[in-house]
């Protein structure tokens, strides 16, 4: 990361709390001790100058970082999709009138990284839970210019687009079953399912696969003839995901649902997911594993959509 490196210091590290550093604490103690017990042999004017210099350094060392940290601006860009447990790369840009500071991502709290003003780079942030995230909290701290006070500021940075964090899918087996599709089966599923019932034969056309040549008819007519096959019966599954009243098992149910969805798609079946989202119940066909992950990232604990009529149904959850 350009001008950014990991900061290993662990002191003055509570989230959002500004506090004196070890050096600042020593300076404050020295001020109190020198004011309460001035050395008897020291010239009073010299002592006053020293004491005034220490006070000035303390005031500057406290006020400067408090003002500087308020002027720091942070922007964050993130990928569109992630899975629980991923280290998500966050593109962070830091701007403001500060020569250097430290920044870290929160929720969960990540490590500090050293930043120079006007720099950008990438922070790895753990996606620790499923859901849709439209903003991310980051914390900034600076001790500039004297290192006496660590001034902290927590920012909630909106993202240009939401991050859909999908559950980690569980391994699930699927037993294919016919599904009544009004618009038929798509090309991908057709290729996976195949067909073996001969409907008729017709003359060969350029591009017909060789394995469809019907050799008895070809031998009888003296011209190449190919078989026309009945399209396969479309296979599919409606998966109903009800996350209500599951307590600690809610996330396992979401993970199982994603595993079931992937099993159907991997076998070439058509998939309908019935879930609940923030805006209400949703029943919709799923185009692929990425779409399934996004749907289950958005699933909430509410009444799911109803499965389509005549489809084989698997109910997960409540």
Tab-separated table of N, CA and C in Angstrom, residues 206-283:
chain	number	residue	atom	x	y	z
A	206	UNK	N	-25.185	-29.393	-42.047
A	206	UNK	CA	-23.849	-29.034	-41.557
A	206	UNK	C	-23.916	-28.531	-40.109
A	207	UNK	N	-23.022	-29.056	-39.288
A	207	UNK	CA	-22.990	-28.672	-37.882
A	207	UNK	C	-23.648	-29.674	-36.955
A	208	UNK	N	-24.407	-30.623	-37.493
A	208	UNK	CA	-25.005	-31.651	-36.649
A	208	UNK	C	-23.897	-32.518	-36.048
A	209	UNK	N	-23.964	-32.846	-34.745
A	209	UNK	CA	-22.932	-33.696	-34.146
A	209	UNK	C	-22.968	-35.110	-34.714
A	210	UNK	N	-21.794	-35.724	-34.845
A	210	UNK	CA	-21.679	-37.046	-35.467
A	210	UNK	C	-22.425	-38.114	-34.687
A	211	UNK	N	-22.515	-37.968	-33.364
A	211	UNK	CA	-23.143	-39.043	-32.589
A	211	UNK	C	-24.656	-39.110	-32.815
A	212	UNK	N	-25.236	-38.087	-33.485
A	212	UNK	CA	-26.671	-38.129	-33.763
A	212	UNK	C	-27.004	-38.813	-35.100
A	213	UNK	N	-25.983	-39.227	-35.848
A	213	UNK	CA	-26.245	-39.904	-37.133
A	213	UNK	C	-26.986	-41.219	-36.878
A	214	UNK	N	-28.103	-41.422	-37.587
A	214	UNK	CA	-28.892	-42.645	-37.461
A	214	UNK	C	-28.450	-43.592	-38.576
A	215	UNK	N	-27.564	-44.532	-38.238
A	215	UNK	CA	-26.896	-45.352	-39.241
A	215	UNK	C	-27.839	-46.313	-39.959
A	216	UNK	N	-28.817	-46.937	-39.312
A	216	UNK	CA	-29.731	-47.810	-40.079
A	216	UNK	C	-30.463	-47.048	-41.187
A	217	UNK	N	-30.977	-45.846	-40.857
A	217	UNK	CA	-31.677	-45.065	-41.893
A	217	UNK	C	-30.708	-44.570	-42.951
A	218	UNK	N	-29.500	-44.228	-42.545
A	218	UNK	CA	-28.492	-43.784	-43.506
A	218	UNK	C	-28.163	-44.905	-44.492
A	219	UNK	N	-28.004	-46.148	-43.962
A	219	UNK	CA	-27.697	-47.277	-44.845
A	219	UNK	C	-28.859	-47.572	-45.787
A	220	UNK	N	-30.088	-47.377	-45.306
A	220	UNK	CA	-31.255	-47.702	-46.123
A	220	UNK	C	-31.472	-46.669	-47.223
A	221	UNK	N	-31.252	-45.391	-46.914
A	221	UNK	CA	-31.548	-44.334	-47.882
A	221	UNK	C	-30.337	-43.919	-48.700
A	222	UNK	N	-29.134	-44.244	-48.210
A	222	UNK	CA	-27.921	-43.859	-48.924
A	222	UNK	C	-27.504	-42.426	-48.674
A	223	UNK	N	-28.227	-41.696	-47.827
A	223	UNK	CA	-27.845	-40.320	-47.450
A	223	UNK	C	-27.784	-40.232	-45.930
A	224	UNK	N	-26.971	-39.311	-45.466
A	224	UNK	CA	-26.835	-39.154	-44.013
A	224	UNK	C	-28.143	-38.670	-43.404
A	225	UNK	N	-28.538	-39.377	-42.358
A	225	UNK	CA	-29.750	-39.027	-41.626
A	225	UNK	C	-29.397	-38.925	-40.142
A	226	UNK	N	-29.933	-37.909	-39.471
A	226	UNK	CA	-29.648	-37.736	-38.036
A	226	UNK	C	-30.943	-37.838	-37.246
A	227	UNK	N	-30.774	-38.181	-36.003
A	227	UNK	CA	-31.910	-38.299	-35.100
A	227	UNK	C	-32.282	-36.933	-34.536
A	228	UNK	N	-33.553	-36.669	-34.376
A	228	UNK	CA	-34.046	-35.528	-33.616
A	228	UNK	C	-34.553	-36.058	-32.283
A	229	UNK	N	-34.009	-35.510	-31.198
A	229	UNK	CA	-34.332	-36.010	-29.865
A	229	UNK	C	-35.390	-35.139	-29.203
A	230	UNK	N	-36.181	-35.788	-28.405
A	230	UNK	CA	-37.103	-35.037	-27.545
A	230	UNK	C	-36.273	-34.236	-26.544
A	231	UNK	N	-36.619	-32.985	-26.295
A	231	UNK	CA	-35.898	-32.232	-25.272
A	231	UNK	C	-36.114	-32.883	-23.906
A	232	UNK	N	-35.134	-32.807	-23.041
A	232	UNK	CA	-35.278	-33.436	-21.736
A	232	UNK	C	-36.335	-32.739	-20.898
A	233	UNK	N	-36.946	-33.481	-20.040
A	233	UNK	CA	-37.869	-32.864	-19.077
A	233	UNK	C	-37.073	-31.933	-18.174
A	234	UNK	N	-37.490	-30.674	-18.068
A	234	UNK	CA	-36.730	-29.751	-17.229
A	234	UNK	C	-36.745	-30.195	-15.765
A	235	UNK	N	-35.595	-30.111	-15.133
A	235	UNK	CA	-35.466	-30.472	-13.731
A	235	UNK	C	-35.193	-29.217	-12.925
A	236	UNK	N	-35.739	-29.154	-11.752
A	236	UNK	CA	-35.544	-27.955	-10.947
A	236	UNK	C	-35.933	-28.166	-9.506
A	237	UNK	N	-35.768	-27.106	-8.735
A	237	UNK	CA	-36.048	-27.154	-7.306
A	237	UNK	C	-36.412	-25.769	-6.827
A	238	UNK	N	-37.424	-25.695	-6.009
A	238	UNK	CA	-37.746	-24.468	-5.286
A	238	UNK	C	-37.227	-24.623	-3.861
A	239	UNK	N	-36.382	-23.711	-3.431
A	239	UNK	CA	-35.806	-23.746	-2.091
A	239	UNK	C	-36.412	-22.602	-1.290
A	240	UNK	N	-37.149	-22.945	-0.254
A	240	UNK	CA	-37.795	-21.956	0.613
A	240	UNK	C	-36.934	-21.784	1.858
A	241	UNK	N	-36.500	-20.557	2.111
A	241	UNK	CA	-35.594	-20.271	3.224
A	241	UNK	C	-36.326	-19.395	4.232
A	242	UNK	N	-36.625	-19.970	5.376
A	242	UNK	CA	-37.347	-19.256	6.442
A	242	UNK	C	-36.429	-19.157	7.653
A	243	UNK	N	-35.902	-17.979	7.909
A	243	UNK	CA	-34.912	-17.786	8.970
A	243	UNK	C	-35.519	-17.318	10.288
A	244	UNK	N	-36.841	-17.336	10.395
A	244	UNK	CA	-37.474	-16.869	11.631
A	244	UNK	C	-37.285	-17.861	12.768
A	245	UNK	N	-37.125	-17.319	13.973
A	245	UNK	CA	-37.128	-18.102	15.223
A	245	UNK	C	-36.085	-19.215	15.241
A	246	UNK	N	-34.949	-19.001	14.596
A	246	UNK	CA	-33.915	-20.035	14.563
A	246	UNK	C	-32.799	-19.785	15.569
A	247	UNK	N	-32.750	-18.604	16.141
A	247	UNK	CA	-31.707	-18.310	17.121
A	247	UNK	C	-30.316	-18.491	16.535
A	248	UNK	N	-29.454	-19.211	17.255
A	248	UNK	CA	-28.069	-19.382	16.763
A	248	UNK	C	-27.959	-20.246	15.511
A	249	UNK	N	-29.054	-20.936	15.122
A	249	UNK	CA	-29.005	-21.786	13.932
A	249	UNK	C	-29.346	-21.033	12.647
A	250	UNK	N	-29.626	-19.746	12.751
A	250	UNK	CA	-30.041	-18.985	11.564
A	250	UNK	C	-28.954	-18.979	10.497
A	251	UNK	N	-27.714	-18.742	10.889
A	251	UNK	CA	-26.649	-18.661	9.894
A	251	UNK	C	-26.340	-20.030	9.298
A	252	UNK	N	-26.488	-21.079	10.100
A	252	UNK	CA	-26.286	-22.426	9.551
A	252	UNK	C	-27.374	-22.741	8.515
A	253	UNK	N	-28.599	-22.292	8.767
A	253	UNK	CA	-29.678	-22.507	7.799
A	253	UNK	C	-29.378	-21.777	6.490
A	254	UNK	N	-28.865	-20.560	6.577
A	254	UNK	CA	-28.509	-19.812	5.365
A	254	UNK	C	-27.380	-20.515	4.615
A	255	UNK	N	-26.408	-21.044	5.360
A	255	UNK	CA	-25.293	-21.763	4.724
A	255	UNK	C	-25.790	-23.036	4.047
A	256	UNK	N	-26.723	-23.737	4.697
A	256	UNK	CA	-27.291	-24.953	4.096
A	256	UNK	C	-28.079	-24.601	2.832
A	257	UNK	N	-28.814	-23.494	2.889
A	257	UNK	CA	-29.603	-23.075	1.725
A	257	UNK	C	-28.694	-22.766	0.540
A	258	UNK	N	-27.573	-22.116	0.778
A	258	UNK	CA	-26.658	-21.822	-0.323
A	258	UNK	C	-26.034	-23.106	-0.858
A	259	UNK	N	-25.723	-24.061	0.029
A	259	UNK	CA	-25.214	-25.346	-0.429
A	259	UNK	C	-26.228	-26.075	-1.299
A	260	UNK	N	-27.507	-26.038	-0.898
A	260	UNK	CA	-28.560	-26.672	-1.697
A	260	UNK	C	-28.713	-25.974	-3.044
A	261	UNK	N	-28.670	-24.652	-3.041
A	261	UNK	CA	-28.797	-23.900	-4.294
A	261	UNK	C	-27.662	-24.244	-5.251
A	262	UNK	N	-26.459	-24.321	-4.741
A	262	UNK	CA	-25.315	-24.649	-5.604
A	262	UNK	C	-25.396	-26.078	-6.122
A	263	UNK	N	-25.910	-26.985	-5.307
A	263	UNK	CA	-26.040	-28.370	-5.762
A	263	UNK	C	-27.003	-28.464	-6.938
A	264	UNK	N	-28.121	-27.738	-6.869
A	264	UNK	CA	-29.094	-27.746	-7.972
A	264	UNK	C	-28.464	-27.170	-9.239
A	265	UNK	N	-27.801	-26.033	-9.089
A	265	UNK	CA	-27.203	-25.371	-10.248
A	265	UNK	C	-26.082	-26.206	-10.854
A	266	UNK	N	-25.282	-26.836	-10.004
A	266	UNK	CA	-24.171	-27.648	-10.506
A	266	UNK	C	-24.668	-28.847	-11.300
A	267	UNK	N	-25.860	-29.355	-10.964
A	267	UNK	CA	-26.427	-30.503	-11.673
A	267	UNK	C	-27.189	-30.080	-12.924
A	268	UNK	N	-27.215	-28.787	-13.229
A	268	UNK	CA	-27.918	-28.314	-14.419
A	268	UNK	C	-29.389	-28.065	-14.211
A	269	UNK	N	-29.844	-28.092	-12.960
A	269	UNK	CA	-31.255	-27.860	-12.690
A	269	UNK	C	-31.595	-26.389	-12.637
A	270	UNK	N	-32.884	-26.120	-12.785
A	270	UNK	CA	-33.386	-24.759	-12.619
A	270	UNK	C	-33.697	-24.530	-11.147
A	271	UNK	N	-33.457	-23.313	-10.677
A	271	UNK	CA	-33.576	-23.025	-9.248
A	271	UNK	C	-34.444	-21.805	-9.021
A	272	UNK	N	-35.361	-21.951	-8.078
A	272	UNK	CA	-36.135	-20.818	-7.572
A	272	UNK	C	-35.848	-20.690	-6.083
A	273	UNK	N	-35.464	-19.504	-5.669
A	273	UNK	CA	-35.254	-19.234	-4.243
A	273	UNK	C	-36.420	-18.415	-3.717
A	274	UNK	N	-36.954	-18.868	-2.598
A	274	UNK	CA	-38.034	-18.145	-1.929
A	274	UNK	C	-37.478	-17.640	-0.595
A	275	UNK	N	-37.266	-16.349	-0.501
A	275	UNK	CA	-36.634	-15.761	0.679
A	275	UNK	C	-37.428	-14.538	1.121
A	276	UNK	N	-36.985	-13.968	2.229
A	276	UNK	CA	-37.501	-12.676	2.685
A	276	UNK	C	-36.351	-11.685	2.674
A	277	UNK	N	-36.617	-10.478	2.142
A	277	UNK	CA	-35.637	-9.403	2.175
A	277	UNK	C	-36.227	-8.218	2.923
A	278	UNK	N	-35.438	-7.192	3.084
A	278	UNK	CA	-35.887	-6.030	3.849
A	278	UNK	C	-37.168	-5.452	3.260
A	279	UNK	N	-37.296	-5.486	1.935
A	279	UNK	CA	-38.476	-4.913	1.282
A	279	UNK	C	-39.657	-5.874	1.192
A	280	UNK	N	-39.495	-7.124	1.651
A	280	UNK	CA	-40.602	-8.060	1.633
A	280	UNK	C	-40.205	-9.419	1.078
A	281	UNK	N	-41.170	-10.339	0.936
A	281	UNK	CA	-40.879	-11.678	0.417
A	281	UNK	C	-40.492	-11.638	-1.058
A	282	UNK	N	-39.589	-12.547	-1.439
A	282	UNK	CA	-39.112	-12.612	-2.823
A	282	UNK	C	-39.145	-14.061	-3.292
A	283	UNK	N	-39.759	-14.301	-4.443
A	283	UNK	CA	-39.713	-15.588	-5.135
A	283	UNK	C	-39.225	-15.328	-6.545
